[in-house]
mmCIF file of C-alpha atoms in Angstrom:
data_model
loop_
_atom_site.group_PDB
_atom_site.id
_atom_site.type_symbol
_atom_site.label_atom_id
_atom_site.label_comp_id
_atom_site.label_asym_id
_atom_site.label_seq_id
_atom_site.Cartn_x
_atom_site.Cartn_y
_atom_site.Cartn_z
ATOM 1 C CA MET A 1 12.023 14.689 6.293
ATOM 2 C CA PRO A 2 10.327 11.892 4.385
ATOM 3 C CA ARG A 3 6.621 11.444 4.674
ATOM 4 C CA PRO A 4 5.548 7.953 5.635
ATOM 5 C CA LEU A 5 4.922 5.814 2.598
ATOM 6 C CA GLY A 6 1.454 4.550 1.820
ATOM 7 C CA GLU A 7 0.800 0.828 2.112
ATOM 8 C CA LEU A 8 1.325 -0.002 -1.574
ATOM 9 C CA GLU A 9 4.289 2.394 -1.806
ATOM 10 C CA ASP A 10 5.886 0.659 1.183
ATOM 11 C CA THR A 11 5.232 -2.752 -0.369
ATOM 12 C CA VAL A 12 6.879 -1.685 -3.633
ATOM 13 C CA MET A 13 9.834 -0.075 -1.856
ATOM 14 C CA THR A 14 10.309 -3.214 0.265
ATOM 15 C CA ARG A 15 10.657 -5.251 -2.934
ATOM 16 C CA VAL A 16 13.105 -2.750 -4.456
ATOM 17 C CA TRP A 17 15.182 -2.547 -1.247
ATOM 18 C CA ARG A 18 15.284 -6.330 -0.985
ATOM 19 C CA TRP A 19 16.636 -6.793 -4.514
ATOM 20 C CA ASN A 20 19.287 -4.118 -3.999
ATOM 21 C CA ARG A 21 19.679 -3.617 -7.753
ATOM 22 C CA PRO A 22 17.878 -1.631 -10.459
ATOM 23 C CA VAL A 23 14.507 -3.229 -11.249
ATOM 24 C CA THR A 24 11.778 -2.817 -13.832
ATOM 25 C CA VAL A 25 8.073 -2.319 -13.255
ATOM 26 C CA ARG A 26 7.513 -5.783 -14.770
ATOM 27 C CA GLU A 27 9.816 -7.420 -12.181
ATOM 28 C CA VAL A 28 8.033 -5.710 -9.296
ATOM 29 C CA LEU A 29 4.652 -6.592 -10.809
ATOM 30 C CA GLU A 30 5.541 -10.283 -11.099
ATOM 31 C CA ASP A 31 6.781 -10.346 -7.510
ATOM 32 C CA LEU A 32 3.663 -8.594 -6.213
ATOM 33 C CA ARG A 33 1.400 -10.974 -8.135
ATOM 34 C CA ASP A 34 2.706 -13.796 -5.922
ATOM 35 C CA ASP A 35 0.708 -12.166 -3.096
ATOM 36 C CA ARG A 36 -2.137 -10.270 -4.798
ATOM 37 C CA SER A 37 -3.895 -9.439 -8.012
ATOM 38 C CA ILE A 38 -2.584 -6.113 -9.277
ATOM 39 C CA ALA A 39 -2.455 -4.317 -12.626
ATOM 40 C CA TYR A 40 0.721 -3.320 -14.443
ATOM 41 C CA THR A 41 -0.512 0.273 -14.674
ATOM 42 C CA THR A 42 -0.992 0.417 -10.898
ATOM 43 C CA VAL A 43 2.592 -0.661 -10.230
ATOM 44 C CA MET A 44 3.879 1.680 -12.941
ATOM 45 C CA THR A 45 1.977 4.622 -11.394
ATOM 46 C CA VAL A 46 3.219 3.825 -7.883
ATOM 47 C CA MET A 47 6.827 3.568 -9.063
ATOM 48 C CA ASP A 48 6.513 6.797 -11.049
ATOM 49 C CA ASN A 49 5.054 8.506 -7.960
ATOM 50 C CA LEU A 50 7.947 7.195 -5.852
ATOM 51 C CA HIS A 51 10.330 8.586 -8.465
ATOM 52 C CA GLN A 52 8.559 11.980 -8.382
ATOM 53 C CA LYS A 53 8.721 12.000 -4.561
ATOM 54 C CA GLY A 54 12.464 11.310 -4.652
ATOM 55 C CA TRP A 55 12.390 7.748 -3.298
ATOM 56 C CA LEU A 56 13.484 6.112 -6.545
ATOM 57 C CA ARG A 57 15.852 7.170 -9.303
ATOM 58 C CA ARG A 58 15.402 5.762 -12.761
ATOM 59 C CA ARG A 59 17.224 5.377 -16.025
ATOM 60 C CA GLN A 60 15.769 4.411 -19.343
ATOM 61 C CA GLU A 61 16.706 1.040 -20.766
ATOM 62 C CA GLY A 62 15.101 0.449 -24.133
ATOM 63 C CA ARG A 63 11.389 1.175 -23.780
ATOM 64 C CA ALA A 64 11.351 0.602 -20.014
ATOM 65 C CA TYR A 65 12.842 2.269 -16.969
ATOM 66 C CA ARG A 66 15.028 0.625 -14.366
ATOM 67 C CA TYR A 67 14.372 1.966 -10.863
ATOM 68 C CA GLU A 68 16.636 1.908 -7.836
ATOM 69 C CA PRO A 69 16.239 3.319 -4.326
ATOM 70 C CA VAL A 70 17.758 6.666 -3.444
ATOM 71 C CA SER A 71 18.359 5.607 0.170
ATOM 72 C CA THR A 72 18.294 2.476 2.296
ATOM 73 C CA ARG A 73 15.430 1.001 4.264
ATOM 74 C CA ALA A 74 17.418 1.727 7.424
ATOM 75 C CA ALA A 75 17.758 5.418 6.498
ATOM 76 C CA TYR A 76 14.011 5.615 5.814
ATOM 77 C CA SER A 77 13.178 3.996 9.163
ATOM 78 C CA ALA A 78 15.621 6.255 11.007
ATOM 79 C CA ALA A 79 14.133 9.363 9.417
ATOM 80 C CA LEU A 80 10.612 8.302 10.424
ATOM 81 C CA MET A 81 11.722 7.629 14.009
ATOM 82 C CA ASN A 82 13.508 10.965 14.144
ATOM 83 C CA GLU A 83 10.469 12.791 12.778
ATOM 84 C CA ALA A 84 8.167 11.142 15.318
ATOM 85 C CA TRP A 85 10.535 11.885 18.187
ATOM 86 C CA ALA A 86 11.045 15.497 17.091
ATOM 87 C CA SER A 87 7.283 16.057 17.057
ATOM 88 C CA SER A 88 6.972 15.111 20.745
ATOM 89 C CA ASP A 89 6.571 17.890 23.279
ATOM 90 C CA ASN A 90 8.517 15.778 25.808
ATOM 91 C CA ALA A 91 11.317 13.905 24.051
ATOM 92 C CA ALA A 92 12.529 12.109 27.186
ATOM 93 C CA ALA A 93 9.053 10.809 28.015
ATOM 94 C CA ALA A 94 8.558 9.680 24.418
ATOM 95 C CA LEU A 95 11.823 7.724 24.555
ATOM 96 C CA VAL A 96 10.907 6.124 27.885
ATOM 97 C CA GLU A 97 7.556 5.050 26.408
ATOM 98 C CA PHE A 98 9.245 3.817 23.217
ATOM 99 C CA PHE A 99 11.873 1.776 25.076
ATOM 100 C CA GLY A 100 9.201 0.422 27.421
ATOM 101 C CA ARG A 101 7.370 -1.102 24.460
ATOM 102 C CA MET A 102 10.436 -2.845 23.037
ATOM 103 C CA THR A 103 10.999 -6.571 23.059
ATOM 104 C CA PRO A 104 14.196 -7.913 24.637
ATOM 105 C CA GLU A 105 15.567 -8.465 21.121
ATOM 106 C CA GLN A 106 14.856 -4.851 20.143
ATOM 107 C CA LEU A 107 16.567 -3.630 23.315
ATOM 108 C CA ASP A 108 19.596 -5.746 22.418
ATOM 109 C CA ALA A 109 19.635 -4.040 19.002
ATOM 110 C CA VAL A 110 19.576 -0.617 20.707
ATOM 111 C CA ARG A 111 22.490 -1.651 22.924
ATOM 112 C CA ASP A 112 24.425 -2.860 19.884
ATOM 113 C CA ALA A 113 23.730 0.377 18.007
ATOM 114 C CA LEU A 114 24.807 2.544 20.925
ATOM 115 C CA ARG A 115 28.085 0.649 21.107
ATOM 116 C CA VAL A 116 28.766 1.537 17.482
ATOM 117 C CA VAL A 117 27.627 5.165 17.405
ATOM 118 C CA GLN A 118 30.016 7.896 18.432
ATOM 119 C CA LEU A 119 28.861 11.504 18.457
ATOM 120 C CA ASN A 120 31.501 14.181 18.908
ATOM 121 C CA ASP A 121 33.844 11.661 20.526
ATOM 122 C CA VAL A 122 31.323 10.947 23.278
ATOM 123 C CA HIS A 123 31.082 7.263 24.077
ATOM 124 C CA VAL A 124 27.901 5.910 25.588
ATOM 125 C CA ASP A 125 28.366 3.167 28.172
ATOM 126 C CA VAL A 126 25.622 0.622 27.751
ATOM 127 C CA PRO A 127 25.408 -2.103 30.379
ATOM 128 C CA GLU A 128 24.763 -5.603 29.199
ATOM 129 C CA ARG A 129 21.333 -7.012 29.786
ATOM 130 C CA ALA A 130 21.292 -9.418 32.685
ATOM 131 C CA PRO A 131 21.000 -13.019 31.509
ATOM 132 C CA ARG A 132 17.529 -14.474 31.778
ATOM 133 C CA GLU A 133 16.981 -17.078 34.417
ATOM 134 C CA SER A 134 15.802 -20.403 33.073
ATOM 135 C CA HIS A 135 12.677 -21.861 34.580
#
């Protein structure tokens, strides 16, 4: 299971996921500098750490490395949700609490996902959300 990323690690990974292509430290640095002051060596260290942790793969290109993600943002998020759910002593109660905190849009996304997922040929019937009344 992946450990949650630190704030700067998550910021770097978000940039790499968004580009969806191999990137250099310099490219990430320039993008980050749009939002904050940060040193090249800081970004290089973070990306090397992400490589060591298995989040990024890299290949040398000249004197620099090009980094690309090992998995998708969706896979990372799913693994974190699974880890959190698995650590609960009452999985059903945790899900009820989780669903209770969702926005209508998030609940729609859950309904859409359940329509797509099939586990061992078991289909989950998900009722449509009742239309909202206009006021």
